[in-house]
Coordinates of C-alpha atoms and ligand atoms in Angstrom, one line a residue:
M1 CA 18.0 -2.1 11.0
A2 CA 17.8 -2.3 7.2
R3 CA 15.0 -0.4 5.4
L4 CA 12.1 -2.4 4.3
V5 CA 10.8 -1.8 0.8
I6 CA 7.4 -3.2 -0.1
V7 CA 6.6 -3.5 -3.8
S8 CA 3.0 -4.1 -5.1
N9 CA 1.1 -3.4 -8.3
R10 CA -1.0 -0.6 -6.7
V11 CA 0.2 1.7 -3.9
P12 CA -2.6 3.1 -1.8
I13 CA -1.2 6.5 -0.8
P14 CA -2.9 7.5 2.4
K15 CA -4.9 10.7 2.3
A16 CA -5.8 10.8 5.9
R17 CA -6.0 7.9 8.4
S18 CA -8.0 5.8 5.9
M19 CA -5.2 3.6 4.7
A20 CA -6.9 0.4 5.8
A21 CA -8.8 -0.2 2.5
G22 CA -8.2 -3.5 0.5
G23 CA -6.9 -6.8 1.8
L24 CA -3.3 -6.0 1.0
A25 CA -3.3 -2.6 2.4
V26 CA -4.8 -3.8 5.7
A27 CA -2.4 -6.7 6.0
L28 CA 0.7 -4.6 5.3
H29 CA -0.4 -1.7 7.6
D30 CA 1.7 -3.0 10.5
L31 CA 4.8 -3.1 8.4
L32 CA 4.7 0.5 7.5
V33 CA 6.9 1.7 10.3
P34 CA 8.6 5.1 9.9
G35 CA 11.4 4.7 7.5
A36 CA 9.8 2.0 5.3
M37 CA 9.1 2.5 1.6
W38 CA 6.2 1.3 -0.5
F39 CA 6.8 1.2 -4.3
G40 CA 4.4 0.6 -7.2
W41 CA 2.0 2.0 -9.7
S42 CA 0.2 5.3 -8.8
G43 CA -3.1 4.3 -10.4
R44 CA -2.5 7.0 -13.0
L45 CA -2.3 6.5 -16.8
T46 CA -0.2 9.1 -18.7
S47 CA 1.0 9.2 -22.3
E48 CA 4.6 9.8 -21.3
P49 CA 5.4 8.5 -17.8
A50 CA 8.4 10.0 -16.0
P51 CA 11.3 7.4 -15.7
Q52 CA 11.9 8.5 -12.0
P53 CA 9.3 7.5 -9.4
A54 CA 7.4 10.3 -7.7
V55 CA 8.1 10.3 -4.0
V56 CA 5.8 11.5 -1.2
E57 CA 6.2 11.0 2.6
A58 CA 3.3 10.3 4.9
R59 CA 3.7 9.6 8.6
G60 CA 7.4 8.8 8.1
V61 CA 6.7 6.3 5.3
T62 CA 8.0 7.0 1.8
F63 CA 5.5 6.2 -1.0
A64 CA 7.3 6.0 -4.4
T65 CA 5.1 5.6 -7.4
I66 CA 5.3 5.5 -11.2
D67 CA 2.6 6.1 -13.8
L68 CA 1.9 3.7 -16.7
T69 CA 0.7 4.3 -20.3
A70 CA -2.8 3.1 -21.1
E71 CA -1.3 0.5 -23.5
A72 CA 1.2 -0.8 -20.9
H73 CA -1.6 -1.1 -18.3
R74 CA -3.9 -2.9 -20.8
S75 CA -1.4 -5.6 -21.7
F76 CA 0.1 -6.0 -18.2
Y77 CA -2.9 -5.7 -15.9
V78 CA -6.0 -6.4 -18.0
G79 CA -4.4 -8.8 -20.5
F80 CA -1.8 -11.0 -18.8
A81 CA -2.2 -10.5 -15.0
N82 CA -6.0 -10.6 -14.9
G83 CA -6.9 -12.2 -18.3
A84 CA -4.4 -15.1 -18.0
L85 CA -2.7 -15.5 -14.6
W86 CA -5.7 -14.8 -12.4
P87 CA -7.9 -17.5 -14.0
L88 CA -5.1 -20.0 -14.3
L89 CA -4.2 -19.6 -10.6
H90 CA -7.8 -20.0 -9.7
F91 CA -8.1 -23.3 -11.6
R92 CA -10.2 -21.8 -14.4
L93 CA -8.3 -22.8 -17.5
G94 CA -11.4 -22.2 -19.7
L95 CA -11.2 -18.5 -18.8
M96 CA -7.5 -18.1 -19.4
H97 CA -6.8 -15.9 -22.4
F98 CA -3.1 -16.0 -23.3
R99 CA -1.7 -13.7 -25.9
R100 CA 2.0 -13.3 -26.5
E101 CA 1.7 -9.5 -26.8
D102 CA 0.1 -9.3 -23.4
Y103 CA 3.0 -11.4 -21.9
A104 CA 5.5 -9.0 -23.6
G105 CA 3.6 -6.1 -22.0
Y106 CA 3.7 -7.8 -18.6
L107 CA 7.5 -8.3 -18.9
A108 CA 7.9 -4.7 -20.0
V109 CA 6.0 -3.3 -17.0
N110 CA 7.9 -5.6 -14.6
A111 CA 11.2 -4.3 -16.2
T112 CA 10.0 -0.7 -15.7
F113 CA 9.2 -1.4 -12.0
A114 CA 12.7 -2.9 -11.5
D115 CA 14.4 -0.1 -13.4
S116 CA 12.5 2.6 -11.6
L117 CA 12.9 1.1 -8.1
S118 CA 16.6 0.5 -8.6
Q119 CA 17.0 4.3 -8.9
V120 CA 15.8 4.8 -5.3
L121 CA 17.0 1.6 -3.8
Q122 CA 19.9 1.4 -1.3
S123 CA 22.2 -1.7 -1.3
D124 CA 21.3 -2.6 2.3
D125 CA 17.5 -2.5 1.7
T126 CA 15.3 -5.6 2.2
V127 CA 12.7 -5.9 -0.6
W128 CA 9.4 -7.7 -0.3
A129 CA 7.3 -8.0 -3.6
H130 CA 3.6 -9.0 -3.6
D131 CA 1.4 -11.0 -5.8
Y132 CA 0.9 -12.4 -9.3
H133 CA 1.6 -9.0 -11.0
L134 CA 5.2 -9.2 -10.1
L135 CA 6.5 -12.8 -10.8
P136 CA 9.5 -11.7 -13.0
F137 CA 10.2 -8.6 -11.0
G138 CA 12.8 -10.2 -8.6
R139 CA 14.9 -11.6 -11.5
M140 CA 14.8 -8.2 -13.1
L141 CA 15.8 -6.4 -9.9
R142 CA 18.8 -8.8 -9.6
Q143 CA 19.9 -7.8 -13.1
H144 CA 20.1 -4.3 -11.8
G145 CA 22.7 -5.5 -9.3
F146 CA 20.6 -5.7 -6.2
N147 CA 22.0 -8.4 -3.9
G148 CA 20.1 -7.8 -0.7
P149 CA 17.3 -10.0 0.8
L150 CA 14.5 -10.3 -1.8
G151 CA 11.2 -12.0 -0.9
F152 CA 7.9 -12.6 -2.6
F153 CA 4.4 -13.4 -1.3
L154 CA 1.6 -14.9 -3.5
H155 CA -1.8 -13.8 -2.2
V156 CA -3.7 -16.1 -4.6
P157 CA -3.6 -19.9 -4.9
F158 CA -1.0 -21.8 -6.8
V159 CA -1.8 -24.8 -9.1
P160 CA -0.2 -28.2 -9.6
P161 CA 2.2 -28.9 -12.5
S162 CA -0.5 -30.6 -14.6
M163 CA -2.4 -27.3 -14.6
L164 CA 0.4 -24.8 -14.8
E165 CA 1.7 -26.5 -17.9
A166 CA -1.3 -25.1 -19.8
M167 CA 0.4 -21.7 -19.5
P168 CA 2.7 -21.4 -22.5
V169 CA 5.3 -19.5 -20.5
A170 CA 5.0 -21.5 -17.3
R171 CA 8.7 -22.5 -17.3
E172 CA 9.9 -18.9 -17.6
L173 CA 7.5 -17.8 -14.7
V174 CA 8.7 -20.6 -12.4
A175 CA 12.3 -19.9 -13.2
D176 CA 11.7 -16.2 -12.6
L177 CA 10.3 -16.8 -9.1
C178 CA 13.4 -18.8 -8.2
A179 CA 15.3 -15.5 -8.4
Y180 CA 13.7 -14.6 -5.1
D181 CA 15.3 -15.7 -1.8
L182 CA 12.0 -16.5 -0.1
I183 CA 8.6 -17.3 -1.6
G184 CA 5.6 -17.4 0.7
F185 CA 2.2 -19.1 -0.1
Q186 CA -1.0 -19.0 1.8
T187 CA -1.1 -22.8 2.4
E188 CA 1.3 -25.7 2.5
E189 CA -0.5 -27.3 -0.4
H190 CA 0.3 -24.3 -2.7
A191 CA 3.9 -24.3 -1.5
R192 CA 4.2 -28.0 -2.3
D193 CA 2.6 -27.4 -5.7
F194 CA 5.2 -24.8 -6.5
R195 CA 8.1 -27.0 -5.4
D196 CA 6.6 -29.8 -7.6
C197 CA 6.4 -27.4 -10.6
A198 CA 10.1 -26.3 -10.1
N199 CA 11.1 -29.9 -9.9
R200 CA 9.1 -31.3 -12.8
M201 CA 9.3 -28.4 -15.2
L202 CA 12.8 -27.2 -14.6
G203 CA 14.6 -30.1 -12.9
A204 CA 15.2 -28.1 -9.7
T205 CA 16.3 -30.1 -6.7
I206 CA 14.0 -30.1 -3.7
D207 CA 15.3 -30.4 -0.2
G208 CA 12.6 -29.9 2.4
E209 CA 11.4 -26.3 1.9
W210 CA 14.4 -25.4 -0.3
V211 CA 14.4 -25.3 -4.1
R212 CA 17.8 -25.5 -5.7
L213 CA 18.2 -24.2 -9.2
N214 CA 21.2 -23.0 -11.2
G215 CA 23.5 -22.7 -8.2
R216 CA 21.1 -20.8 -5.9
R217 CA 18.6 -21.8 -3.3
T218 CA 15.1 -20.4 -2.6
R219 CA 13.1 -21.1 0.5
V220 CA 9.4 -21.9 -0.4
F221 CA 7.2 -21.9 2.6
A222 CA 3.6 -21.5 3.8
N223 CA 2.8 -18.3 5.7
P224 CA -1.0 -17.8 5.9
I225 CA -2.1 -14.2 6.0
G226 CA -4.2 -12.8 8.9
I227 CA -6.1 -9.7 9.9
N228 CA -5.7 -7.2 12.7
A229 CA -8.1 -9.2 14.8
P230 CA -8.2 -7.1 18.0
G231 CA -8.6 -3.9 16.0
F232 CA -11.3 -5.4 13.8
A233 CA -13.2 -6.8 16.8
E234 CA -13.1 -3.4 18.6
E235 CA -14.3 -1.7 15.4
A236 CA -17.2 -4.1 15.2
E237 CA -18.2 -3.5 18.7
R238 CA -18.0 0.3 18.3
S239 CA -20.0 0.1 15.0
A240 CA -23.1 -0.8 16.9
N241 CA -23.5 3.0 16.8
D242 CA -22.9 3.3 13.1
R243 CA -26.0 4.9 11.5
L244 CA -26.1 2.5 8.5
V245 CA -25.6 -0.6 10.8
Q246 CA -28.5 0.7 13.0
R247 CA -30.7 1.2 10.0
V248 CA -30.0 -2.3 8.7
A249 CA -30.5 -3.8 12.1
G250 CA -33.8 -2.0 12.5
S251 CA -35.0 -3.1 9.0
L252 CA -34.5 -6.8 9.9
A253 CA -37.4 -6.6 12.3
G254 CA -36.1 -9.6 14.2
R255 CA -35.3 -11.6 11.1
A256 CA -31.9 -13.4 10.8
L257 CA -29.2 -11.7 8.7
A258 CA -27.1 -13.8 6.4
I259 CA -24.2 -11.8 4.9
G260 CA -21.8 -12.2 2.1
V261 CA -19.0 -9.6 1.3
D262 CA -16.9 -10.1 -1.8
R263 CA -15.3 -8.2 -4.6
M264 CA -17.4 -9.1 -7.7
D265 CA -15.2 -11.8 -9.0
Y266 CA -15.9 -15.1 -10.7
S267 CA -13.6 -16.9 -8.2
K268 CA -15.9 -15.9 -5.3
G269 CA -18.7 -18.4 -6.3
L270 CA -21.5 -15.8 -6.2
P271 CA -23.9 -17.4 -8.7
N272 CA -23.7 -20.8 -6.8
R273 CA -24.3 -18.9 -3.5
F274 CA -27.4 -17.2 -4.9
E275 CA -28.7 -20.5 -6.2
A276 CA -28.0 -22.1 -2.9
Y277 CA -30.1 -19.4 -1.1
G278 CA -32.9 -20.1 -3.5
R279 CA -32.7 -23.8 -2.7
L280 CA -32.7 -23.0 1.0
L281 CA -36.0 -21.1 0.7
E282 CA -37.4 -23.7 -1.6
R283 CA -36.5 -26.8 0.5
H284 CA -37.0 -25.1 3.9
P285 CA -40.0 -22.9 3.7
E286 CA -39.9 -22.3 7.4
H287 CA -37.0 -19.8 6.8
R288 CA -39.1 -17.7 4.4
R289 CA -39.9 -14.3 6.0
H290 CA -37.4 -15.1 8.7
I291 CA -34.2 -14.3 7.0
H292 CA -32.6 -11.6 4.9
F293 CA -29.6 -12.3 2.8
L294 CA -27.4 -9.2 2.3
Q295 CA -24.7 -9.6 -0.4
I296 CA -22.3 -6.7 -0.7
C297 CA -20.1 -7.0 -3.7
P298 CA -18.3 -3.9 -5.1
R299 CA -17.6 -4.1 -8.8
S300 CA -14.1 -4.8 -9.9
R301 CA -11.9 -5.2 -13.1
E302 CA -14.8 -4.3 -15.4
E303 CA -12.2 -3.9 -18.2
V304 CA -12.2 -7.8 -18.3
D305 CA -15.1 -9.4 -20.2
E306 CA -15.8 -12.1 -17.7
Y307 CA -16.4 -9.6 -15.0
R308 CA -19.1 -7.8 -17.0
K309 CA -20.8 -11.1 -17.8
L310 CA -20.8 -12.0 -14.1
R311 CA -22.5 -8.8 -13.2
A312 CA -25.3 -9.4 -15.7
E313 CA -25.7 -13.0 -14.3
L314 CA -26.0 -11.8 -10.7
D315 CA -28.5 -9.1 -11.7
R316 CA -30.6 -11.9 -13.4
L317 CA -30.3 -14.3 -10.4
T318 CA -31.2 -11.6 -7.9
G319 CA -34.3 -10.8 -10.0
R320 CA -35.2 -14.5 -10.2
I321 CA -34.9 -15.2 -6.4
N322 CA -36.7 -12.0 -5.4
G323 CA -39.3 -12.4 -8.1
R324 CA -40.1 -16.0 -7.0
F325 CA -40.0 -15.6 -3.2
S326 CA -40.7 -11.9 -2.3
E327 CA -43.8 -10.9 -0.5
F328 CA -45.2 -7.4 -0.2
D329 CA -43.4 -6.8 3.1
W330 CA -40.4 -9.1 2.6
T331 CA -37.5 -9.1 0.1
P332 CA -35.3 -12.1 0.6
L333 CA -32.2 -11.0 -1.1
R334 CA -30.6 -7.5 -0.9
Y335 CA -27.7 -7.0 -3.2
S336 CA -25.5 -4.0 -3.3
T337 CA -22.5 -3.3 -5.5
R338 CA -21.2 -0.3 -3.4
P339 CA -18.0 -0.4 -1.4
A340 CA -18.7 0.1 2.3
P341 CA -16.5 1.8 5.0
R342 CA -14.7 -0.8 7.0
A343 CA -16.4 0.3 10.2
T344 CA -19.8 -0.3 8.6
L345 CA -18.7 -3.7 7.3
A346 CA -17.5 -4.7 10.7
G347 CA -20.8 -3.7 12.3
L348 CA -22.8 -5.6 9.7
Y349 CA -20.7 -8.7 10.2
R350 CA -21.4 -8.4 13.9
I351 CA -25.2 -8.5 13.5
G352 CA -24.9 -11.4 10.9
R353 CA -26.4 -14.7 12.1
L354 CA -24.7 -16.4 9.1
G355 CA -21.5 -15.4 7.3
V356 CA -21.5 -17.0 3.9
V357 CA -18.1 -17.3 2.3
T358 CA -18.2 -19.8 -0.6
P359 CA -15.4 -19.0 -3.2
L360 CA -14.7 -21.6 -5.8
R361 CA -11.0 -20.9 -5.1
D362 CA -9.4 -18.3 -2.8
G363 CA -5.9 -17.8 -1.6
M364 CA -7.0 -17.1 1.9
N365 CA -10.3 -15.0 2.1
L366 CA -10.0 -12.3 4.7
V367 CA -13.8 -11.9 4.9
A368 CA -14.0 -15.3 6.7
K369 CA -11.6 -14.1 9.4
E370 CA -13.2 -10.6 9.7
F371 CA -16.6 -12.3 10.2
V372 CA -15.2 -14.4 13.0
A373 CA -13.4 -11.5 14.7
A374 CA -16.6 -9.3 14.6
Q375 CA -18.9 -11.8 16.3
P376 CA -20.2 -11.1 19.8
D377 CA -19.0 -13.9 22.2
E378 CA -22.4 -14.2 24.0
D379 CA -24.5 -14.8 20.8
P380 CA -22.2 -15.5 17.9
G381 CA -23.2 -16.1 14.3
V382 CA -22.1 -19.2 12.2
L383 CA -19.6 -19.2 9.4
V384 CA -20.3 -21.2 6.3
L385 CA -17.0 -21.6 4.5
S386 CA -15.8 -23.1 1.2
Q387 CA -13.3 -26.0 1.4
F388 CA -11.4 -24.3 -1.4
A389 CA -10.6 -21.1 0.5
G390 CA -7.2 -21.0 2.2
A391 CA -9.0 -20.0 5.4
A392 CA -10.6 -23.5 5.5
Y393 CA -7.2 -25.0 6.4
E394 CA -7.3 -23.0 9.7
L395 CA -11.0 -22.4 10.4
T396 CA -12.0 -26.0 10.6
E397 CA -14.8 -25.3 13.2
A398 CA -16.7 -23.4 10.5
L399 CA -19.4 -25.3 8.5
I400 CA -17.1 -26.4 5.6
V401 CA -18.9 -26.9 2.3
N402 CA -18.1 -27.8 -1.3
P403 CA -19.0 -24.5 -3.1
F404 CA -19.8 -26.4 -6.4
D405 CA -22.8 -28.0 -4.7
P406 CA -25.6 -25.4 -4.1
D407 CA -27.6 -28.0 -2.1
A408 CA -24.6 -28.5 0.3
I409 CA -24.4 -24.7 0.8
A410 CA -28.2 -24.6 1.4
D411 CA -27.9 -27.5 3.9
A412 CA -25.1 -25.7 5.8
M413 CA -27.1 -22.5 5.9
H414 CA -30.0 -24.4 7.4
V415 CA -27.7 -26.1 10.0
G416 CA -26.3 -22.7 10.8
L417 CA -29.7 -21.0 11.2
T418 CA -30.9 -23.8 13.5
M419 CA -27.7 -24.4 15.5
P420 CA -28.1 -24.3 19.3
L421 CA -26.4 -21.4 21.1
A422 CA -24.1 -23.7 23.1
E423 CA -22.7 -25.2 19.8
R424 CA -22.3 -21.7 18.2
R425 CA -20.4 -20.5 21.2
E426 CA -18.1 -23.6 21.3
R427 CA -17.3 -23.2 17.6
Q428 CA -16.7 -19.4 18.0
V429 CA -14.3 -19.9 20.9
A430 CA -12.1 -22.2 18.7
L431 CA -12.4 -20.0 15.6
K432 CA -11.7 -16.8 17.4
A433 CA -8.5 -18.2 19.1
K434 CA -7.2 -19.0 15.6
V435 CA -8.0 -15.7 14.1
F436 CA -6.4 -13.9 17.0
R437 CA -3.3 -16.2 16.9
I438 CA -2.3 -15.6 13.2
T439 CA -2.8 -11.9 12.8
A440 CA -1.6 -9.6 10.0
E441 CA 1.3 -8.7 12.3
V442 CA 2.3 -12.3 12.9
F443 CA 2.1 -12.9 9.1
C444 CA 4.4 -9.9 8.4
R445 CA 6.9 -10.6 11.2
R446 CA 7.1 -14.3 10.2
F447 CA 7.9 -13.4 6.6
I448 CA 10.4 -10.7 7.5
D449 CA 12.2 -12.9 10.1
A450 CA 12.5 -15.7 7.5
L451 CA 13.9 -13.2 5.0
T452 CA 16.4 -11.5 7.2
T453 CA 17.5 -14.1 9.8
P454 CA 21.0 -15.2 8.8
T455 CA 20.5 -18.9 9.6
L456 CA 17.4 -18.9 7.2
M457 CA 19.0 -16.9 4.5
P458 CA 19.8 -18.7 1.3
V459 CA 23.4 -19.6 0.7
A460 CA 25.2 -20.5 -2.5
A461 CA 24.3 -24.1 -3.3
Ligands
ADQ501 P1 -9.3 -10.5 -2.4 O1 -9.6 -11.4 -3.5 O2 -9.6 -9.1 -2.6 O3 -7.8 -10.6 -1.9 P2 -10.3 -11.0 0.4 O4 -9.3 -11.8 1.1 O5 -11.7 -11.5 0.8 O6 -10.2 -11.1 -1.2 O7 -10.1 -9.5 0.8 C1 -11.1 -8.6 0.5 C2 -11.0 -7.4 1.4 O8 -11.7 -6.3 0.9 C3 -11.5 -7.7 2.8 O9 -10.7 -7.1 3.8 C4 -12.9 -7.1 2.8 O10 -13.4 -6.6 4.0 C5 -12.7 -5.9 1.8 N1 -14.0 -5.7 1.1 C6 -14.7 -6.5 0.4 N2 -15.9 -6.0 0.0 C7 -15.9 -4.7 0.5 C8 -16.8 -3.6 0.4 N3 -18.0 -3.7 -0.3 N4 -16.4 -2.5 0.9 C9 -15.2 -2.4 1.6 N5 -14.4 -3.4 1.7 C10 -14.7 -4.5 1.2 C11 -6.7 -11.4 -2.3 C12 -6.8 -12.9 -2.5 C13 -7.4 -13.5 -1.2 C14 -6.5 -13.1 0.0 C15 -6.2 -11.6 0.0 C16 -5.1 -11.3 1.1 O11 -7.7 -13.2 -3.5 O12 -7.5 -14.9 -1.3 O13 -7.1 -13.5 1.2 O14 -5.7 -11.2 -1.2 O15 -4.0 -12.1 0.9

């Protein structure tokens, strides 16, 4: 069997058995069979990066990484990827800061990735690149003469042509993506939007899932990502003994726990969620003193201005809600910016009566699936889920809300808190079946099968 090479911006080199950290690392864990390679940035900044990747082996997997200069990282990661592409792909044109020099830096780092990987690539490898940091990478790898199967998965949403057109280099980016053999999106809607962009902006021919451009074909399909549901459910059950989970459970003193877990990001809809919680307490005073809201949101991307502003806003909103509703022996909102070990998170979800997942846009949102997997069958909590998370396409038995409407979120929280046990169980059975059906493993296998099965492989047009 051909070697699988995974390419992503960051490579989490495992130190011990703790590789299951972020969303991507967790999802790709199943793919890292002995013999596979994971290539990308080491996370280190140096003034003179070595042209050759540094290679380490762990548990039979090869981790090949390169360093970047501070300037390359600034323009590539802070400037173009997170200052322009991230807001654009999350429908936030007003936050998109496009600068030509950032785009030049983005192209240069992608070229470095392609150059560096081609030094350790074998001609019969299968290459799978991930996410918006690497849109032009496939075209550049092809220029190095690589002709093997080359796939790409976009973890974030994609936008319709009318919005993508605001990006000055949109045509180049769409054409670059067409150098891949297979492109996966989280939902059919995003896959369709991409095909529309290729058709309208480049004149590509669309034939079902296939996009034909300049004599080659690319398959563009929906392949929703999942979690290791059985593993997460077991972890949640075991975590009843976790010291921190026990301390939190004890501190509730019989009150209901509502929980939110998100990277601190403006796409996650945190200010609206906080406002919604304030409305719930205002309009339904019967919940006062009977609920604690725990929001865990580790800080991220603080090099980008908008993320620093968001933090200040959340600090202010937390103060306002707690200032207004707190009593001497009850604090309604607990807000922590610390990352938590996965076992602890799993245990906290399990004791959650409400899981509140209200992003303004999200490719999938794994927290929604983790919350479902962690619930006890006999007395499950209720998931409140944004209609604009990819997860809402599958998890239709959640309480689906428009995250732009704080009153609607407050209403759903009230419905969730007062839902009879029989209905909670019924919804949980349906949700759990879905989360256990499309797991991380199913997601990975489906992508690799589509990329490597000869009948599905692209042929010359
Ligand atoms: P993210 O935007 O990072 O992922 P998400 O899908 O929710 O969002 O994944 C976050 C992961 O980090 C989850 O596994 C969660 O448990 C974990 N996490 C969050 N807070 C944590 C904390 N305090 N401590 C420890 N772990 C924490 C991007 C896209 C998503 C898409 C994923 C995967 O934006 O839409 O679902 O990739 O494709």
